[in-house]
Short mmCIF file of N, CA and C and ligand atoms in Angstrom, two decimals:
data_model
loop_
_atom_site.label_atom_id
_atom_site.label_comp_id
_atom_site.label_asym_id
_atom_site.label_seq_id
_atom_site.Cartn_x
_atom_site.Cartn_y
_atom_site.Cartn_z
N MET A 981 0.47 9.86 8.15
CA MET A 981 0.73 8.58 8.84
C MET A 981 2.21 8.39 9.06
N ASN A 982 2.49 7.61 10.05
CA ASN A 982 3.89 7.53 10.41
C ASN A 982 4.42 6.11 10.48
N ARG A 983 4.51 5.50 9.33
CA ARG A 983 5.03 4.12 9.30
C ARG A 983 6.51 4.14 8.95
N ILE A 984 7.16 3.00 9.17
CA ILE A 984 8.53 2.84 8.70
C ILE A 984 8.53 1.71 7.68
N TYR A 985 8.97 2.02 6.47
CA TYR A 985 9.05 1.01 5.41
C TYR A 985 10.51 0.62 5.19
N LEU A 986 10.77 -0.68 5.04
CA LEU A 986 12.10 -1.14 4.65
C LEU A 986 12.03 -1.60 3.20
N ILE A 987 12.89 -1.04 2.37
CA ILE A 987 12.91 -1.42 0.96
C ILE A 987 14.32 -1.88 0.56
N GLY A 988 14.41 -2.53 -0.60
CA GLY A 988 15.71 -2.99 -1.10
C GLY A 988 15.55 -4.33 -1.80
N PHE A 989 16.65 -4.79 -2.39
CA PHE A 989 16.63 -6.01 -3.20
C PHE A 989 16.44 -7.24 -2.30
N MET A 990 16.02 -8.35 -2.93
CA MET A 990 15.91 -9.63 -2.21
C MET A 990 17.19 -9.90 -1.42
N GLY A 991 17.05 -10.34 -0.20
CA GLY A 991 18.21 -10.75 0.59
C GLY A 991 18.98 -9.62 1.25
N CYS A 992 18.53 -8.38 1.11
CA CYS A 992 19.29 -7.27 1.72
C CYS A 992 19.03 -7.20 3.23
N GLY A 993 18.01 -7.92 3.71
CA GLY A 993 17.76 -7.97 5.16
C GLY A 993 16.48 -7.27 5.62
N LYS A 994 15.57 -6.96 4.71
CA LYS A 994 14.35 -6.22 5.07
C LYS A 994 13.53 -6.96 6.14
N SER A 995 13.32 -8.26 5.93
CA SER A 995 12.50 -9.02 6.88
C SER A 995 13.22 -9.17 8.21
N ALA A 996 14.49 -9.50 8.17
CA ALA A 996 15.27 -9.73 9.40
C ALA A 996 15.42 -8.43 10.20
N VAL A 997 15.72 -7.34 9.53
CA VAL A 997 15.90 -6.05 10.22
C VAL A 997 14.54 -5.53 10.71
N GLY A 998 13.50 -5.68 9.89
CA GLY A 998 12.16 -5.22 10.26
C GLY A 998 11.70 -5.84 11.57
N ARG A 999 11.89 -7.15 11.69
CA ARG A 999 11.47 -7.85 12.91
C ARG A 999 12.24 -7.31 14.11
N ARG A 1000 13.54 -7.15 13.96
CA ARG A 1000 14.35 -6.65 15.08
C ARG A 1000 14.01 -5.20 15.43
N LEU A 1001 13.78 -4.40 14.41
CA LEU A 1001 13.46 -2.99 14.64
C LEU A 1001 12.12 -2.86 15.38
N SER A 1002 11.21 -3.76 15.10
CA SER A 1002 9.90 -3.70 15.77
C SER A 1002 10.06 -4.00 17.27
N PHE A 1003 10.98 -4.90 17.62
CA PHE A 1003 11.25 -5.16 19.04
C PHE A 1003 11.88 -3.94 19.69
N LEU A 1004 12.85 -3.37 19.00
CA LEU A 1004 13.60 -2.25 19.55
C LEU A 1004 12.71 -1.01 19.75
N LEU A 1005 11.88 -0.71 18.75
CA LEU A 1005 11.05 0.50 18.82
C LEU A 1005 9.67 0.23 19.42
N LYS A 1006 9.41 -1.04 19.73
CA LYS A 1006 8.10 -1.45 20.28
C LYS A 1006 6.95 -1.01 19.37
N LEU A 1007 7.08 -1.36 18.12
CA LEU A 1007 6.03 -1.08 17.14
C LEU A 1007 5.63 -2.40 16.47
N PRO A 1008 4.38 -2.55 16.09
CA PRO A 1008 3.98 -3.79 15.42
C PRO A 1008 4.67 -3.95 14.06
N PHE A 1009 4.90 -5.20 13.68
CA PHE A 1009 5.66 -5.51 12.47
C PHE A 1009 4.81 -6.26 11.45
N TYR A 1010 4.89 -5.82 10.19
CA TYR A 1010 4.21 -6.50 9.09
C TYR A 1010 5.20 -6.78 7.98
N ASP A 1011 5.27 -8.05 7.57
CA ASP A 1011 6.09 -8.42 6.42
C ASP A 1011 5.11 -8.61 5.26
N MET A 1012 5.23 -7.76 4.22
CA MET A 1012 4.23 -7.78 3.15
C MET A 1012 4.06 -9.16 2.53
N ASP A 1013 5.17 -9.86 2.30
CA ASP A 1013 5.08 -11.21 1.72
C ASP A 1013 4.22 -12.12 2.60
N LYS A 1014 4.48 -12.05 3.90
CA LYS A 1014 3.73 -12.92 4.83
C LYS A 1014 2.26 -12.55 4.86
N GLU A 1015 1.97 -11.25 4.82
CA GLU A 1015 0.57 -10.80 4.84
C GLU A 1015 -0.17 -11.29 3.60
N ILE A 1016 0.53 -11.22 2.46
CA ILE A 1016 -0.10 -11.67 1.20
C ILE A 1016 -0.32 -13.19 1.23
N VAL A 1017 0.67 -13.92 1.72
CA VAL A 1017 0.54 -15.38 1.83
C VAL A 1017 -0.66 -15.74 2.72
N ARG A 1018 -0.81 -15.00 3.80
CA ARG A 1018 -1.91 -15.24 4.73
C ARG A 1018 -3.27 -14.94 4.08
N GLN A 1019 -3.32 -13.79 3.38
CA GLN A 1019 -4.58 -13.39 2.73
C GLN A 1019 -5.01 -14.38 1.65
N VAL A 1020 -4.03 -14.81 0.84
CA VAL A 1020 -4.36 -15.64 -0.33
C VAL A 1020 -4.43 -17.13 0.04
N GLY A 1021 -3.73 -17.51 1.10
CA GLY A 1021 -3.71 -18.92 1.49
C GLY A 1021 -2.81 -19.75 0.59
N LYS A 1022 -1.85 -19.11 -0.08
CA LYS A 1022 -0.88 -19.82 -0.92
C LYS A 1022 0.51 -19.27 -0.66
N THR A 1023 1.54 -20.09 -0.91
CA THR A 1023 2.91 -19.60 -0.74
C THR A 1023 3.28 -18.68 -1.91
N ILE A 1024 4.37 -17.93 -1.77
CA ILE A 1024 4.80 -17.04 -2.85
C ILE A 1024 5.09 -17.86 -4.14
N PRO A 1025 5.85 -18.97 -4.06
CA PRO A 1025 6.06 -19.74 -5.30
C PRO A 1025 4.74 -20.24 -5.91
N GLU A 1026 3.78 -20.62 -5.06
CA GLU A 1026 2.47 -21.07 -5.60
C GLU A 1026 1.75 -19.93 -6.32
N ILE A 1027 1.79 -18.74 -5.73
CA ILE A 1027 1.11 -17.59 -6.37
C ILE A 1027 1.74 -17.33 -7.74
N PHE A 1028 3.08 -17.32 -7.78
CA PHE A 1028 3.78 -17.09 -9.06
C PHE A 1028 3.43 -18.18 -10.08
N GLU A 1029 3.45 -19.44 -9.63
CA GLU A 1029 3.20 -20.55 -10.57
C GLU A 1029 1.77 -20.57 -11.07
N GLN A 1030 0.81 -20.36 -10.15
CA GLN A 1030 -0.60 -20.54 -10.52
C GLN A 1030 -1.23 -19.30 -11.14
N HIS A 1031 -0.74 -18.11 -10.76
CA HIS A 1031 -1.39 -16.88 -11.23
C HIS A 1031 -0.46 -15.95 -12.00
N GLY A 1032 0.84 -16.16 -11.91
CA GLY A 1032 1.80 -15.31 -12.63
C GLY A 1032 2.28 -14.14 -11.79
N GLU A 1033 3.41 -13.56 -12.22
CA GLU A 1033 4.02 -12.46 -11.45
C GLU A 1033 3.12 -11.23 -11.41
N GLU A 1034 2.46 -10.90 -12.53
CA GLU A 1034 1.65 -9.68 -12.58
C GLU A 1034 0.56 -9.69 -11.50
N TYR A 1035 -0.04 -10.85 -11.30
CA TYR A 1035 -1.07 -11.00 -10.27
C TYR A 1035 -0.48 -10.71 -8.88
N PHE A 1036 0.72 -11.24 -8.64
CA PHE A 1036 1.39 -10.98 -7.36
C PHE A 1036 1.64 -9.48 -7.17
N ARG A 1037 2.04 -8.81 -8.27
CA ARG A 1037 2.30 -7.36 -8.19
C ARG A 1037 1.02 -6.59 -7.85
N GLN A 1038 -0.12 -7.09 -8.38
CA GLN A 1038 -1.40 -6.44 -8.06
C GLN A 1038 -1.72 -6.63 -6.58
N LEU A 1039 -1.43 -7.81 -6.05
CA LEU A 1039 -1.68 -8.07 -4.62
C LEU A 1039 -0.85 -7.13 -3.75
N GLU A 1040 0.40 -6.88 -4.18
CA GLU A 1040 1.26 -5.97 -3.41
C GLU A 1040 0.66 -4.56 -3.37
N THR A 1041 0.23 -4.07 -4.54
CA THR A 1041 -0.34 -2.72 -4.59
C THR A 1041 -1.64 -2.64 -3.80
N GLN A 1042 -2.46 -3.70 -3.92
CA GLN A 1042 -3.72 -3.75 -3.15
C GLN A 1042 -3.44 -3.68 -1.66
N PHE A 1043 -2.42 -4.41 -1.23
CA PHE A 1043 -2.07 -4.39 0.19
C PHE A 1043 -1.75 -2.96 0.62
N LEU A 1044 -0.92 -2.28 -0.15
CA LEU A 1044 -0.53 -0.92 0.23
C LEU A 1044 -1.72 0.04 0.20
N ARG A 1045 -2.60 -0.12 -0.77
CA ARG A 1045 -3.77 0.76 -0.86
C ARG A 1045 -4.72 0.57 0.32
N ASN A 1046 -4.90 -0.68 0.72
CA ASN A 1046 -5.96 -0.99 1.70
C ASN A 1046 -5.48 -1.01 3.15
N PHE A 1047 -4.19 -1.02 3.36
CA PHE A 1047 -3.67 -1.17 4.72
C PHE A 1047 -3.96 0.08 5.53
N LYS A 1048 -4.47 -0.12 6.75
CA LYS A 1048 -4.95 1.04 7.51
C LYS A 1048 -4.09 1.39 8.72
N GLN A 1049 -3.28 0.47 9.18
CA GLN A 1049 -2.59 0.67 10.46
C GLN A 1049 -1.50 1.76 10.40
N ASP A 1050 -1.48 2.56 11.42
CA ASP A 1050 -0.47 3.60 11.54
C ASP A 1050 0.58 3.15 12.58
N HIS A 1051 1.69 3.86 12.68
CA HIS A 1051 2.73 3.55 13.67
C HIS A 1051 3.12 2.08 13.67
N CYS A 1052 3.74 1.64 12.61
CA CYS A 1052 4.16 0.25 12.51
C CYS A 1052 5.37 0.16 11.56
N ILE A 1053 5.97 -1.01 11.55
CA ILE A 1053 7.10 -1.27 10.65
C ILE A 1053 6.62 -2.21 9.55
N ILE A 1054 6.94 -1.88 8.30
CA ILE A 1054 6.54 -2.74 7.18
C ILE A 1054 7.78 -3.12 6.37
N SER A 1055 8.07 -4.44 6.30
CA SER A 1055 9.10 -4.90 5.38
C SER A 1055 8.44 -5.22 4.05
N THR A 1056 8.89 -4.59 3.00
CA THR A 1056 8.31 -4.82 1.68
C THR A 1056 9.01 -6.01 1.01
N GLY A 1057 8.44 -6.48 -0.10
CA GLY A 1057 9.15 -7.43 -0.96
C GLY A 1057 10.03 -6.62 -1.91
N GLY A 1058 11.06 -7.28 -2.46
CA GLY A 1058 12.04 -6.56 -3.28
C GLY A 1058 11.48 -5.88 -4.53
N GLY A 1059 10.30 -6.34 -5.01
CA GLY A 1059 9.76 -5.76 -6.25
C GLY A 1059 8.79 -4.61 -6.01
N VAL A 1060 8.39 -4.42 -4.76
CA VAL A 1060 7.35 -3.43 -4.45
C VAL A 1060 7.72 -2.03 -4.93
N THR A 1061 8.98 -1.66 -4.78
CA THR A 1061 9.42 -0.29 -5.08
C THR A 1061 9.45 0.01 -6.58
N MET A 1062 9.21 -1.00 -7.43
CA MET A 1062 9.28 -0.73 -8.87
C MET A 1062 8.06 0.00 -9.41
N ARG A 1063 6.94 -0.07 -8.71
CA ARG A 1063 5.73 0.61 -9.20
C ARG A 1063 5.66 2.02 -8.64
N LYS A 1064 5.38 2.98 -9.54
CA LYS A 1064 5.27 4.39 -9.13
C LYS A 1064 4.21 4.58 -8.05
N GLU A 1065 3.08 3.94 -8.23
CA GLU A 1065 2.00 4.10 -7.25
C GLU A 1065 2.45 3.63 -5.85
N ASN A 1066 3.16 2.52 -5.81
CA ASN A 1066 3.66 2.01 -4.52
C ASN A 1066 4.65 2.99 -3.90
N GLN A 1067 5.51 3.54 -4.76
CA GLN A 1067 6.51 4.51 -4.27
C GLN A 1067 5.80 5.69 -3.60
N LYS A 1068 4.75 6.18 -4.25
CA LYS A 1068 4.02 7.34 -3.74
C LYS A 1068 3.35 7.02 -2.42
N ILE A 1069 2.69 5.87 -2.35
CA ILE A 1069 2.00 5.50 -1.11
C ILE A 1069 3.01 5.43 0.03
N MET A 1070 4.14 4.79 -0.22
CA MET A 1070 5.12 4.62 0.86
C MET A 1070 5.65 5.97 1.32
N ARG A 1071 6.02 6.81 0.38
CA ARG A 1071 6.60 8.11 0.77
C ARG A 1071 5.57 9.00 1.46
N ASN A 1072 4.29 8.86 1.06
CA ASN A 1072 3.25 9.71 1.66
C ASN A 1072 2.78 9.23 3.02
N THR A 1073 3.08 7.98 3.36
CA THR A 1073 2.53 7.46 4.62
C THR A 1073 3.63 7.09 5.62
N GLY A 1074 4.87 7.35 5.28
CA GLY A 1074 5.90 6.99 6.26
C GLY A 1074 7.31 7.36 5.85
N LEU A 1075 8.20 6.80 6.65
CA LEU A 1075 9.63 7.01 6.41
C LEU A 1075 10.16 5.77 5.69
N VAL A 1076 10.90 5.99 4.61
CA VAL A 1076 11.34 4.85 3.79
C VAL A 1076 12.85 4.65 3.94
N LEU A 1077 13.24 3.46 4.40
CA LEU A 1077 14.66 3.14 4.60
C LEU A 1077 15.09 2.09 3.57
N PHE A 1078 16.15 2.38 2.85
CA PHE A 1078 16.70 1.44 1.85
C PHE A 1078 17.91 0.72 2.46
N LEU A 1079 17.84 -0.61 2.51
CA LEU A 1079 18.98 -1.39 2.98
C LEU A 1079 19.82 -1.76 1.76
N ASP A 1080 20.96 -1.14 1.66
CA ASP A 1080 21.82 -1.27 0.47
C ASP A 1080 22.95 -2.27 0.75
N ALA A 1081 22.78 -3.49 0.22
CA ALA A 1081 23.77 -4.55 0.42
C ALA A 1081 24.49 -4.83 -0.89
N PRO A 1082 25.79 -5.19 -0.83
CA PRO A 1082 26.51 -5.50 -2.08
C PRO A 1082 25.98 -6.77 -2.73
N PHE A 1083 26.01 -6.81 -4.08
CA PHE A 1083 25.37 -7.94 -4.77
C PHE A 1083 25.95 -9.30 -4.38
N ARG A 1084 27.28 -9.38 -4.20
CA ARG A 1084 27.84 -10.71 -3.91
C ARG A 1084 27.29 -11.27 -2.59
N GLU A 1085 27.04 -10.38 -1.66
CA GLU A 1085 26.45 -10.79 -0.37
C GLU A 1085 25.00 -11.22 -0.57
N ILE A 1086 24.27 -10.42 -1.35
CA ILE A 1086 22.88 -10.75 -1.66
C ILE A 1086 22.81 -12.14 -2.30
N TRP A 1087 23.67 -12.38 -3.28
CA TRP A 1087 23.65 -13.65 -4.00
C TRP A 1087 23.95 -14.82 -3.05
N ARG A 1088 24.93 -14.62 -2.19
CA ARG A 1088 25.28 -15.67 -1.23
C ARG A 1088 24.06 -16.04 -0.36
N ARG A 1089 23.27 -15.03 -0.02
CA ARG A 1089 22.12 -15.28 0.86
C ARG A 1089 20.94 -15.91 0.13
N ILE A 1090 20.73 -15.56 -1.14
CA ILE A 1090 19.46 -15.95 -1.78
C ILE A 1090 19.57 -17.10 -2.78
N HIS A 1091 20.80 -17.45 -3.24
CA HIS A 1091 20.83 -18.31 -4.43
C HIS A 1091 20.32 -19.72 -4.21
N ARG A 1092 20.29 -20.16 -2.95
CA ARG A 1092 19.77 -21.52 -2.71
C ARG A 1092 18.36 -21.53 -2.12
N ASP A 1093 17.78 -20.34 -1.97
CA ASP A 1093 16.47 -20.28 -1.31
C ASP A 1093 15.34 -20.63 -2.27
N PRO A 1094 14.60 -21.70 -2.01
CA PRO A 1094 13.53 -22.12 -2.93
C PRO A 1094 12.28 -21.24 -2.86
N ASN A 1095 12.24 -20.32 -1.86
CA ASN A 1095 11.02 -19.52 -1.68
C ASN A 1095 10.99 -18.23 -2.49
N ARG A 1096 12.05 -17.97 -3.23
CA ARG A 1096 12.06 -16.77 -4.06
C ARG A 1096 12.01 -17.21 -5.53
N PRO A 1097 10.79 -17.25 -6.11
CA PRO A 1097 10.62 -17.82 -7.45
C PRO A 1097 11.47 -17.15 -8.52
N ILE A 1098 11.70 -15.85 -8.40
CA ILE A 1098 12.49 -15.14 -9.42
C ILE A 1098 13.92 -15.67 -9.45
N VAL A 1099 14.44 -16.02 -8.29
CA VAL A 1099 15.81 -16.53 -8.21
C VAL A 1099 15.87 -17.95 -8.79
N ARG A 1100 14.84 -18.72 -8.49
CA ARG A 1100 14.80 -20.11 -8.97
C ARG A 1100 14.84 -20.20 -10.49
N GLN A 1101 14.23 -19.20 -11.15
CA GLN A 1101 14.12 -19.26 -12.62
C GLN A 1101 15.30 -18.61 -13.33
N SER A 1102 16.26 -18.02 -12.61
CA SER A 1102 17.25 -17.18 -13.28
C SER A 1102 18.68 -17.56 -12.94
N THR A 1103 19.61 -17.10 -13.81
CA THR A 1103 21.04 -17.29 -13.55
C THR A 1103 21.54 -16.15 -12.65
N ARG A 1104 22.76 -16.33 -12.15
CA ARG A 1104 23.38 -15.27 -11.34
C ARG A 1104 23.48 -13.97 -12.14
N GLU A 1105 23.84 -14.09 -13.42
CA GLU A 1105 24.01 -12.90 -14.27
C GLU A 1105 22.68 -12.15 -14.41
N GLU A 1106 21.61 -12.91 -14.57
CA GLU A 1106 20.29 -12.28 -14.73
C GLU A 1106 19.87 -11.56 -13.44
N ILE A 1107 20.14 -12.18 -12.31
CA ILE A 1107 19.75 -11.56 -11.04
C ILE A 1107 20.63 -10.32 -10.77
N GLU A 1108 21.89 -10.40 -11.17
CA GLU A 1108 22.76 -9.23 -10.99
C GLU A 1108 22.27 -8.06 -11.86
N ALA A 1109 21.82 -8.38 -13.07
CA ALA A 1109 21.28 -7.33 -13.97
C ALA A 1109 20.00 -6.75 -13.38
N LEU A 1110 19.19 -7.59 -12.77
CA LEU A 1110 17.94 -7.12 -12.14
C LEU A 1110 18.28 -6.18 -10.97
N HIS A 1111 19.27 -6.56 -10.20
CA HIS A 1111 19.72 -5.72 -9.07
C HIS A 1111 20.14 -4.35 -9.58
N LYS A 1112 20.92 -4.36 -10.64
CA LYS A 1112 21.40 -3.10 -11.24
C LYS A 1112 20.23 -2.24 -11.72
N SER A 1113 19.28 -2.89 -12.38
CA SER A 1113 18.18 -2.13 -12.99
C SER A 1113 17.23 -1.56 -11.93
N ARG A 1114 17.18 -2.19 -10.77
CA ARG A 1114 16.26 -1.71 -9.73
C ARG A 1114 16.90 -0.68 -8.80
N TYR A 1115 18.21 -0.60 -8.83
CA TYR A 1115 18.93 0.17 -7.80
C TYR A 1115 18.46 1.62 -7.68
N LYS A 1116 18.30 2.26 -8.84
CA LYS A 1116 17.95 3.68 -8.84
C LYS A 1116 16.59 3.92 -8.17
N ALA A 1117 15.65 3.04 -8.42
CA ALA A 1117 14.32 3.20 -7.82
C ALA A 1117 14.39 3.11 -6.29
N TYR A 1118 15.20 2.19 -5.77
CA TYR A 1118 15.35 2.09 -4.32
C TYR A 1118 15.94 3.38 -3.76
N LYS A 1119 17.00 3.81 -4.41
CA LYS A 1119 17.74 4.98 -3.96
C LYS A 1119 16.84 6.24 -3.96
N GLN A 1120 16.08 6.37 -5.04
CA GLN A 1120 15.25 7.58 -5.18
C GLN A 1120 14.01 7.56 -4.29
N THR A 1121 13.52 6.38 -3.99
CA THR A 1121 12.30 6.30 -3.17
C THR A 1121 12.62 6.49 -1.69
N ALA A 1122 13.83 6.12 -1.29
CA ALA A 1122 14.17 6.14 0.13
C ALA A 1122 14.42 7.54 0.66
N HIS A 1123 14.00 7.77 1.92
CA HIS A 1123 14.42 8.98 2.62
C HIS A 1123 15.86 8.79 3.11
N ILE A 1124 16.17 7.55 3.49
CA ILE A 1124 17.50 7.26 4.02
C ILE A 1124 18.03 5.95 3.44
N THR A 1125 19.31 5.95 3.03
CA THR A 1125 19.96 4.72 2.58
C THR A 1125 20.89 4.23 3.68
N ILE A 1126 20.77 2.95 4.02
CA ILE A 1126 21.66 2.36 5.03
C ILE A 1126 22.53 1.30 4.35
N ARG A 1127 23.82 1.53 4.34
CA ARG A 1127 24.73 0.53 3.76
C ARG A 1127 24.97 -0.56 4.78
N THR A 1128 24.75 -1.79 4.35
CA THR A 1128 24.76 -2.89 5.33
C THR A 1128 26.09 -3.66 5.36
N GLU A 1129 26.97 -3.40 4.41
CA GLU A 1129 28.22 -4.16 4.32
C GLU A 1129 29.03 -4.05 5.62
N PHE A 1130 29.57 -5.17 6.07
CA PHE A 1130 30.38 -5.26 7.29
C PHE A 1130 29.61 -4.93 8.57
N ARG A 1131 28.28 -4.87 8.48
CA ARG A 1131 27.50 -4.60 9.69
C ARG A 1131 26.66 -5.83 10.05
N THR A 1132 26.56 -6.10 11.34
CA THR A 1132 25.70 -7.20 11.79
C THR A 1132 24.24 -6.73 11.76
N LEU A 1133 23.32 -7.69 11.87
CA LEU A 1133 21.89 -7.34 11.90
C LEU A 1133 21.61 -6.40 13.09
N ARG A 1134 22.28 -6.67 14.19
CA ARG A 1134 22.09 -5.84 15.38
C ARG A 1134 22.55 -4.40 15.13
N GLN A 1135 23.71 -4.25 14.49
CA GLN A 1135 24.22 -2.90 14.21
C GLN A 1135 23.31 -2.15 13.23
N ILE A 1136 22.83 -2.86 12.22
CA ILE A 1136 21.95 -2.23 11.22
C ILE A 1136 20.65 -1.77 11.89
N THR A 1137 20.13 -2.62 12.75
CA THR A 1137 18.87 -2.29 13.44
C THR A 1137 19.07 -1.06 14.34
N GLN A 1138 20.19 -1.04 15.05
CA GLN A 1138 20.43 0.10 15.94
C GLN A 1138 20.62 1.39 15.15
N TYR A 1139 21.31 1.28 14.03
CA TYR A 1139 21.51 2.47 13.19
C TYR A 1139 20.18 2.95 12.61
N ALA A 1140 19.35 2.01 12.18
CA ALA A 1140 18.02 2.38 11.64
C ALA A 1140 17.20 3.09 12.71
N ALA A 1141 17.23 2.56 13.93
CA ALA A 1141 16.46 3.17 15.03
C ALA A 1141 16.98 4.59 15.31
N PHE A 1142 18.30 4.74 15.26
CA PHE A 1142 18.91 6.05 15.49
C PHE A 1142 18.42 7.06 14.44
N GLN A 1143 18.41 6.65 13.19
CA GLN A 1143 17.97 7.52 12.10
C GLN A 1143 16.49 7.89 12.22
N VAL A 1144 15.69 6.90 12.60
CA VAL A 1144 14.24 7.15 12.77
C VAL A 1144 14.03 8.19 13.88
N ASN A 1145 14.72 8.01 15.00
CA ASN A 1145 14.54 8.94 16.12
C ASN A 1145 15.06 10.33 15.79
N ARG A 1146 16.15 10.38 15.04
CA ARG A 1146 16.73 11.67 14.64
C ARG A 1146 15.73 12.44 13.77
N LEU A 1147 15.10 11.73 12.81
CA LEU A 1147 14.16 12.41 11.91
C LEU A 1147 12.88 12.79 12.62
N LYS A 1148 12.47 12.01 13.60
CA LYS A 1148 11.27 12.33 14.37
C LYS A 1148 11.49 13.62 15.18
N GLY A 1149 12.74 13.79 15.64
CA GLY A 1149 13.07 14.95 16.46
C GLY A 1149 13.16 16.24 15.65
N GLU A 1150 13.26 16.13 14.33
CA GLU A 1150 13.46 17.33 13.50
C GLU A 1150 12.23 18.21 13.41
N1 LIG B 1655 23.58 -7.84 7.78
C1 LIG B 1655 23.36 -9.15 7.81
N2 LIG B 1655 24.25 -9.97 8.38
C2 LIG B 1655 24.05 -11.30 8.40
N3 LIG B 1655 22.98 -11.93 7.87
C3 LIG B 1655 22.05 -11.17 7.28
C4 LIG B 1655 22.17 -9.74 7.22
N4 LIG B 1655 21.10 -9.26 6.57
C5 LIG B 1655 20.33 -10.33 6.26
N5 LIG B 1655 20.88 -11.47 6.68
C6 LIG B 1655 20.34 -12.84 6.48
O1 LIG B 1655 20.12 -13.01 5.08
C7 LIG B 1655 18.93 -13.76 4.85
C8 LIG B 1655 17.99 -12.96 3.97
O2 LIG B 1655 17.49 -11.85 4.72
P1 LIG B 1655 15.97 -11.36 4.65
O3 LIG B 1655 15.71 -10.53 5.85
O4 LIG B 1655 15.06 -12.51 4.39
O5 LIG B 1655 16.05 -10.43 3.34
P2 LIG B 1655 14.87 -9.73 2.53
O6 LIG B 1655 13.64 -9.74 3.38
O7 LIG B 1655 15.40 -8.36 2.27
O8 LIG B 1655 14.74 -10.52 1.28
C9 LIG B 1655 18.34 -14.09 6.23
O9 LIG B 1655 18.77 -15.39 6.59
C10 LIG B 1655 18.97 -13.03 7.12
O10 LIG B 1655 19.06 -13.46 8.46
O1 LIG B 1656 12.29 -8.92 -5.59
C1 LIG B 1656 11.23 -9.49 -5.89
O2 LIG B 1656 10.66 -9.32 -6.98
C2 LIG B 1656 10.60 -10.40 -4.87
C3 LIG B 1656 11.07 -10.38 -3.58
C4 LIG B 1656 10.56 -11.27 -2.52
O3 LIG B 1656 10.68 -10.63 -1.24
P1 LIG B 1656 12.10 -10.38 -0.51
O4 LIG B 1656 12.67 -9.11 -1.06
O5 LIG B 1656 11.76 -10.27 0.94
O6 LIG B 1656 12.95 -11.56 -0.81
C5 LIG B 1656 9.11 -11.65 -2.81
O7 LIG B 1656 8.28 -10.53 -2.68
C6 LIG B 1656 8.98 -12.23 -4.20
O8 LIG B 1656 9.72 -13.44 -4.25
C7 LIG B 1656 9.47 -11.26 -5.29
MG1 LIG B 1657 11.66 -10.45 3.01
#
């Protein structure tokens, strides 16, 4: 299968770049968080509050196991890449792009957002430690790492499209 997955920490731009990349490459776009919200009929904070994080993680893996569409762009949630099974599914069914943003930029983007329950419950230091602890998994799961610092969303999207086309041509 030939999907494009965007992975990386909260706020690195997976959803924003995924949407733009889908326009540029003319491929359908799926944001895993949005798909889960639609399936369950609850917001992400509601799922975390009412069922707990582990339940949300199961929904993420279920989505990846059951999803059938080929030739599409999928923006993952920041925690998806932590499970080995998810890593395997993504690498076996598509090209995995890691959007690598510096933590201070990530923090600036996410610290006031009420829709990310993990951020709401934690201090800056705790989120920075989480970023550090997850970094290796993103790096190792990705076929390509894209550094986003000093780049606009448009530049990142164009660079991602260039990399996708280059690898398709190989
Ligand atoms: N390179 C960038 N330049 C400017 N704004 C960005 C960039 N990447 C992401 N953003 C903005 O940061 C916020 C978080 O991005 P989002 O795509 O939701 O991240 P993710 O899905 O990885 O959590 C959004 O408002 C998005 O428009
Ligand atoms: O990193 C995480 O554990 C999470 C990231 C979120 O997605 P984004 O990476 O799009 O913010 C969302 O799946 C949930 O709040 C948990
Ligand atoms: Mg997102």
